[in-house]
XYZ file of C-alpha atoms in Angstrom:
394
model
C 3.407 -55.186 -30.918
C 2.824 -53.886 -27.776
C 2.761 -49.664 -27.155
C 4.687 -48.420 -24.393
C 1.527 -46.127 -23.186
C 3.798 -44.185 -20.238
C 6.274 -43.560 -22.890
C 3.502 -42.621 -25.336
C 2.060 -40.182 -22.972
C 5.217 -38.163 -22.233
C 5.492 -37.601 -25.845
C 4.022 -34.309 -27.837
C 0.005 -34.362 -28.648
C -0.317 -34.211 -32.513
C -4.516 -33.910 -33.579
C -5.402 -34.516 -36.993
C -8.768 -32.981 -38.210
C -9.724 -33.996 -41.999
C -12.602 -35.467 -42.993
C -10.591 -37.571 -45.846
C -9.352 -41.191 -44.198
C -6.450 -41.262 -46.815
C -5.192 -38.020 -45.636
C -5.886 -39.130 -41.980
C -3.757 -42.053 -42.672
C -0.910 -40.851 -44.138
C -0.239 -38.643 -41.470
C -0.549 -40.296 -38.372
C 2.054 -42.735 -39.897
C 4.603 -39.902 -40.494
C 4.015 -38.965 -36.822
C 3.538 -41.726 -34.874
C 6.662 -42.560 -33.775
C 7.698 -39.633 -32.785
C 4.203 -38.221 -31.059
C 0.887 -39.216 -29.497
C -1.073 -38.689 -32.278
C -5.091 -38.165 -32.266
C -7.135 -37.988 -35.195
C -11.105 -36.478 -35.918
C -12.796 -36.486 -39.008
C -14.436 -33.561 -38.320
C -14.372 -30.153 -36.749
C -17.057 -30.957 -34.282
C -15.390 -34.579 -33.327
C -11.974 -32.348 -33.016
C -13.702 -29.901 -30.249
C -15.404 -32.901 -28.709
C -11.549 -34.523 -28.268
C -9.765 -31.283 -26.976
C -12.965 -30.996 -24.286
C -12.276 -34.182 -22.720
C -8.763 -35.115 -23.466
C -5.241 -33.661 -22.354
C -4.895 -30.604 -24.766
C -2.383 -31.213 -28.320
C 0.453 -29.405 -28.453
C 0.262 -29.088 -32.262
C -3.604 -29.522 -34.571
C -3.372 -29.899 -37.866
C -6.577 -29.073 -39.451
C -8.107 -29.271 -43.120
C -10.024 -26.326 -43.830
C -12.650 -27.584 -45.967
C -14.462 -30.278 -44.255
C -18.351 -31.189 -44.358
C -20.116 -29.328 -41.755
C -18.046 -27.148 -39.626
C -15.016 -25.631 -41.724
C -11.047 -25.666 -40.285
C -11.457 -21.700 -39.985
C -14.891 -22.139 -37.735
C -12.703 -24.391 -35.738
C -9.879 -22.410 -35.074
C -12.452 -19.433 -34.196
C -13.642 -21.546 -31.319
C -10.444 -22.542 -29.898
C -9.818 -19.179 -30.144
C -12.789 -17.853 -28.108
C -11.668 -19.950 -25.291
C -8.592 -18.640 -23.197
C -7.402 -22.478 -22.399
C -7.085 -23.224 -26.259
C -6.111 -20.224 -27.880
C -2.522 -21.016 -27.233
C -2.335 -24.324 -28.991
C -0.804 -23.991 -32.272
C -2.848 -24.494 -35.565
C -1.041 -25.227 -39.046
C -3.636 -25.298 -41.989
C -3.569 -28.387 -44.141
C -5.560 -27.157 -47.643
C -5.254 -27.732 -51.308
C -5.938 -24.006 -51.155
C -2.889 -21.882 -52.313
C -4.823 -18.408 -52.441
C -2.344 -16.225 -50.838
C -6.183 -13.703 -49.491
C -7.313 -17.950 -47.835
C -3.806 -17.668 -46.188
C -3.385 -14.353 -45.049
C -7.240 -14.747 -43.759
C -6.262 -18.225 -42.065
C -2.944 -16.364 -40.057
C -5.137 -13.553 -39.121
C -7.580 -16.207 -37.137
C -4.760 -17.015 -35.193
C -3.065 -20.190 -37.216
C 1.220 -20.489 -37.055
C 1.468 -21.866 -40.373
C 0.308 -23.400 -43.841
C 1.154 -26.926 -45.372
C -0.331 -26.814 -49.057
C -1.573 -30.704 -50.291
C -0.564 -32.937 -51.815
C 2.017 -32.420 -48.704
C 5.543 -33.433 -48.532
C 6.343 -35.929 -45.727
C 9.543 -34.311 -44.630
C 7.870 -30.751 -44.809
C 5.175 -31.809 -42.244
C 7.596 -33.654 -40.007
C 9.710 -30.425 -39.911
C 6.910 -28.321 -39.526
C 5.229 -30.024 -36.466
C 8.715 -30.741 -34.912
C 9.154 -27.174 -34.861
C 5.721 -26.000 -33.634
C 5.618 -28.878 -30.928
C 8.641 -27.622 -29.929
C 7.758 -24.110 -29.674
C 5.159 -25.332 -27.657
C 6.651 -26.599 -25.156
C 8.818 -24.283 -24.691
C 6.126 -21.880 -24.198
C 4.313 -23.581 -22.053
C 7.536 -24.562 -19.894
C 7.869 -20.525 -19.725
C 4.009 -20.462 -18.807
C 4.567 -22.966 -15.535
C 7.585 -20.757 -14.616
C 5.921 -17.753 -14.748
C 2.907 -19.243 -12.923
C 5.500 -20.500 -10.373
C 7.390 -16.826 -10.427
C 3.384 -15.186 -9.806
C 2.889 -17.266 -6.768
C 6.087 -16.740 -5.238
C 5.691 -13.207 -5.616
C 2.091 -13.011 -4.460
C 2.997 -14.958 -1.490
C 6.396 -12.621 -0.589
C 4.177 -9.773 -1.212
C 1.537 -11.100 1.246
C 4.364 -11.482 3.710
C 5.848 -8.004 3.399
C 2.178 -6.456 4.208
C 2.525 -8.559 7.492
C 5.373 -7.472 8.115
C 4.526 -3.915 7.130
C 1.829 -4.375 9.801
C 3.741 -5.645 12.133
C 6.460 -2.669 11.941
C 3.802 0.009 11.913
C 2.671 -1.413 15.615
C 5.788 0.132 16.475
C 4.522 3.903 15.711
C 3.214 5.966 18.417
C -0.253 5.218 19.627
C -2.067 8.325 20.291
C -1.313 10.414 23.435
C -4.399 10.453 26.167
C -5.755 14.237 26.252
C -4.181 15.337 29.630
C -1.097 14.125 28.411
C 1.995 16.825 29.408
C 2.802 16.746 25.496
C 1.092 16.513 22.177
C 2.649 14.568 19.290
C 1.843 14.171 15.397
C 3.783 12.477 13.148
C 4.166 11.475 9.501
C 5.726 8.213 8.372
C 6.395 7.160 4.550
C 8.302 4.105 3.778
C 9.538 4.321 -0.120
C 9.047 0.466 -0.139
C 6.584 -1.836 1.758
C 8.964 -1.905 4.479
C 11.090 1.181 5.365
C 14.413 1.513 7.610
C 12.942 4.198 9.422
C 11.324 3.617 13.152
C 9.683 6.008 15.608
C 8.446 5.566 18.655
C 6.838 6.645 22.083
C 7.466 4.451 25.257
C 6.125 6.269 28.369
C 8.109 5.509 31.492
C 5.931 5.313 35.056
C 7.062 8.301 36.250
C 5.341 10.220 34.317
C 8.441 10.512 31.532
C 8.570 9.745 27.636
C 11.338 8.403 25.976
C 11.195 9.263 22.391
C 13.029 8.243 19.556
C 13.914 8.102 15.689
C 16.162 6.214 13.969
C 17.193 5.857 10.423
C 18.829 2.652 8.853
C 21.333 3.146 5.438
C 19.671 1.888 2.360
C 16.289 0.475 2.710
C 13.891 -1.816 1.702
C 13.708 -5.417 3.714
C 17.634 -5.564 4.954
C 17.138 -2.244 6.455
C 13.417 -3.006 7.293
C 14.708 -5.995 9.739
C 17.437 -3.882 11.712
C 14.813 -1.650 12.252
C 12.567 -3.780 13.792
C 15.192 -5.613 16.058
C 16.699 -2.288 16.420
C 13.481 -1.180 18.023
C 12.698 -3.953 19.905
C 16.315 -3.649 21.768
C 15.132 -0.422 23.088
C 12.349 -0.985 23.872
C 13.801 -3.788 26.298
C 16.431 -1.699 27.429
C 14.007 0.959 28.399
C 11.123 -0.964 29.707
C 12.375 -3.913 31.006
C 16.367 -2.788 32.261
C 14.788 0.649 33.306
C 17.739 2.065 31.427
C 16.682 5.937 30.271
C 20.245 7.283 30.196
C 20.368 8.741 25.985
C 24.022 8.540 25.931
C 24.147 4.743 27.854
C 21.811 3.666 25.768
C 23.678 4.579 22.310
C 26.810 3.274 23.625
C 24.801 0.117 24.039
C 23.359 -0.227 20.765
C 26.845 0.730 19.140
C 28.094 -2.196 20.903
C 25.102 -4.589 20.133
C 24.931 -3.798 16.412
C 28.537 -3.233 15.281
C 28.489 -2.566 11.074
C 29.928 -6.250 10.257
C 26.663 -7.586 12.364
C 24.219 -6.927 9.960
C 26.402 -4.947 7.181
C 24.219 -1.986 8.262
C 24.188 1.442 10.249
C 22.272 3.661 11.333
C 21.602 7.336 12.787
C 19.644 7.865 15.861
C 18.308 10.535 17.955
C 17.018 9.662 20.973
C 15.827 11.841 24.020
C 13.594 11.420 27.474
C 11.338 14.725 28.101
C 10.382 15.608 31.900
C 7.573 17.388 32.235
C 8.430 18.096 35.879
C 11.519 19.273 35.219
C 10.749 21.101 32.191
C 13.715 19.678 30.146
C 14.363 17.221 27.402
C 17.760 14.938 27.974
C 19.261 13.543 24.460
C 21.795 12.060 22.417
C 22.126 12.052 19.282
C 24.075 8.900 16.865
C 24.892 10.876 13.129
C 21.073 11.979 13.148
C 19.939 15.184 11.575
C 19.475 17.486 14.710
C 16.010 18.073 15.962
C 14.930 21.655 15.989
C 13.404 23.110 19.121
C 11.591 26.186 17.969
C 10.543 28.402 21.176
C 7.257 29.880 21.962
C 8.564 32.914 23.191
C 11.198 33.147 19.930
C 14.610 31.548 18.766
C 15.429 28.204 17.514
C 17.787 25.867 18.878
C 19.139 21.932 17.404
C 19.529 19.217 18.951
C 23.130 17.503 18.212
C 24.898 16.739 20.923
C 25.747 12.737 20.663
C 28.511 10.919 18.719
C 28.889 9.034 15.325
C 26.171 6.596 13.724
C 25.609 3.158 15.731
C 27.510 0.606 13.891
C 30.491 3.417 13.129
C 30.958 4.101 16.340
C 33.695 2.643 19.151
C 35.919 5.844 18.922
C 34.715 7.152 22.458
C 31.690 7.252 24.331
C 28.137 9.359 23.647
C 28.092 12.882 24.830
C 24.563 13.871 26.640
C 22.895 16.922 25.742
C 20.189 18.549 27.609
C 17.952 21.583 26.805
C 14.962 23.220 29.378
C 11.395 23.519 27.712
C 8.495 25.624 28.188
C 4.912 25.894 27.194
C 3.981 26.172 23.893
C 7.468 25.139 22.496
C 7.368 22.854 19.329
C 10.377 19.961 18.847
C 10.853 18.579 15.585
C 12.950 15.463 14.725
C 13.105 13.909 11.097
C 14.638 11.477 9.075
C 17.233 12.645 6.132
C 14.662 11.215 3.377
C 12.727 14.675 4.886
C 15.136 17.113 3.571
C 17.493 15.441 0.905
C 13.505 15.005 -1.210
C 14.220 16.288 -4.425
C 11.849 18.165 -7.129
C 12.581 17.190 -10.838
C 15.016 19.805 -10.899
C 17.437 18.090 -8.455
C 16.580 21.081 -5.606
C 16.444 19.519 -1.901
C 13.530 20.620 0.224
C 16.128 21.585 2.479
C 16.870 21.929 5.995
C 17.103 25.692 5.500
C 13.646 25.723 4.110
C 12.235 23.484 6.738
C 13.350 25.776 9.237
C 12.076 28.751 8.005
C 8.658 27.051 8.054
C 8.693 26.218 11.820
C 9.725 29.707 12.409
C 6.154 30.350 10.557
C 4.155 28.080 12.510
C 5.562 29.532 16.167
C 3.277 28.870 18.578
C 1.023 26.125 16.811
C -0.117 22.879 17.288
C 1.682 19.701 16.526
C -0.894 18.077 14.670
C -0.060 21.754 12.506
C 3.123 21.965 12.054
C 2.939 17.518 10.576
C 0.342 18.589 8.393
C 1.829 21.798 7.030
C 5.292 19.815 6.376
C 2.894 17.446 4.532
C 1.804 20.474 2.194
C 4.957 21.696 1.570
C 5.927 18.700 0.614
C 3.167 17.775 -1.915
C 4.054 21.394 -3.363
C 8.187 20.832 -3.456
C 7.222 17.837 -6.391
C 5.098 15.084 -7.729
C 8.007 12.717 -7.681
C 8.083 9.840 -5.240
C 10.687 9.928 -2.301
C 13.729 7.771 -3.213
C 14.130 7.194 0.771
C 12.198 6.575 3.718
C 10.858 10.176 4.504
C 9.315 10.658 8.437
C 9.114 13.282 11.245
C 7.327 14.468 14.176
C 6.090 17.550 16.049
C 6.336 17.381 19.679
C 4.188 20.018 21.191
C 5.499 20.804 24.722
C 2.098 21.446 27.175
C 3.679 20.916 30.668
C 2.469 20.055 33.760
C -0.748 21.784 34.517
């Protein structure tokens, strides 16, 4: 009779270790029509098979064999991280339950005692076979599942890369302004953005905005977000705050991308001592003076995508020497200890009235502190901000 071999091969691997040809006999013809069955008289022939043949889903091994015993065998399969999964049942004329419980401790799923029962092995190898398989179906999946996920996680640190070339580069030294800032996505990508783009008259235009929710959705309107303005400003020579909001209201209405977001965006002149804003639903900056008092920065309208109920109002506010600006994302002062307590915009302010008269790079860094001190616990939102030091023109 001829054997099907393709249909032979997709069946379950059955290998059959005794050193006894009756025994060998008997059970590869209760299994072999129903699985590929292999046989080895003993343990060492059984290694020698697994080593060069497609591994069995199922061995059923004497224990007491010339040479190397069933329990030395199932050690070595053991030792090796490819075998150790396959199952082992124990066929013995041993019914000690200390050989047992010493056989299941090696690592073997199960015990058929001889003289064996035909329709006890079939039912115990049907199950185990099918055990296996269903394990090693799980395996592939979860193999499949690893590689997906290494390869989306090697993606989002591209694209974290890629959205950190958007943060401010660092200011030459006889720049009319010094800037520090501190930027700490809660996931690989955040929804916040920041940025510096200096305009050829000797301007900045400086912004922050803050996307709802976060994570990759928020993480792409960011980014395209960012890149708008930076077209608008660089390439349309458009540095109007309020024109510019009532542009990106209209260019990313809330059905577009099922998002919002806040935004505060202002142009500082160091010639004319002033800093022209707008501001979209975004906490206000502060503008803490050198020479004393505290002032905010919220003059604007409602969040871009929420918008369309009238246009963006302008605000503008004169500057001086020494004064310190400081813009932040809500993730700043909604961070919460253990106890629930926000850090607090009241807090935050009380800080900058503190540092009067520092540095930029000081007042990041302190924040930073305080921070570290307010709790252990990891921001549940994008958290950033930034210190504009005003120097003027010298």
């Amino acid at each position: 009779m001829e054997v099907d071999e393709d249909a032979t091969a997709e069946r379950p691997t059955v290998l059959i270790v005794d050193d006894q040809s009756t025994n060998l006999e008997r059970l590869a013809k209760l299994l072999n029509d129903a699985y590929r069955v292999l046989i080895a008289k003993s343990g060492e022939k059984a290694l020698e098979i697994i080593a060069r043949q497609r591994l069995p889903d199922v061995i059923l091994l004497d224990i007491v064999m010339p040479g190397m015993s069933g329990y030395e065998v199932l050690e070595r399969l053991q030792q090796e991280p490819h075998t150790q999964g396959i199952p082992v049942i124990f066929i013995t004329a041993k019914r000690e339950e200390a050989e047992e419980a010493h056989g299941l401790d090696l690592g073997a799923v199960d015990y058929i005692t001889k003289p064996f029962s035909g329709a006890v092995v079939r039912a115990r190898v049907w199950t185990h076979t099918q055990l296996k398989i269903r394990s090693d179906e799980l395996a592939a999946k979860n193999r499949c599942l690893q590689e997906q996920r290494r390869k989306i996680e090697q993606d989002l640190a591209v694209a974290s890369r890629i959205q950190q070339t958007l943060l401010p580069e660092a200011q030459p030294d006889d720049s009319d302004y010094n800037l520090a800032w501190s930027y700490q996505p809660c996931d690989e990508l955040g929804g916040d953005a920041l940025s510096v783009i200096p305009l050829s008259d000797g301007r900045i235009a400086l912004y922050m905005l803050d996307v709802s929710g976060h994570g990759v959705a928020a993480a792409l309107v960011s980014f395209v977000a960012a890149q708008s303005l930076r077209q608008r400003v660089t390439e349309r020579g458009e540095v109007s705050p309020a024109a510019i909001l009532e542009a990106l209201d209209a260019e990313f209405p809330l059905e577009r991308f099922e998002k919002f977001f806040t935004i505060l965006f202002l142009i500082y002149d160091p010639v004319a001592s002033e800093i022209r804003y707008c501001n979209a639903g975004h906490p206000p900056g502060l503008l803490v003076r050198h020479q004393g008092g505290c002032e905010t920065l919220a003059t604007g309208g409602l969040p871009i995508g929420v918008g369309g109920w009238g246009s963006y109002e302008e605000g503008v506010v004169a500057v001086g020497r020494g004064d310190l600006l400081l813009i932040y994302t809500d993730g700043l002062v909604e961070f919460e200890d253990s106890m629930g307590t926000p850090f607090s915009e009241e807090r935050l302010e009380a800080a900058l009235e503190q540092w009067r008269g520092g540095t930029a790079e000081g007042v990041v860094r302190g924040i930073e502190r305080m921070m570290a001190a307010h709790t252990e616990e990891v921001p549940e939102d994008d958290v950033t901000f930034a210190c504009l030091s005003v120097r003027g023109r010298r």
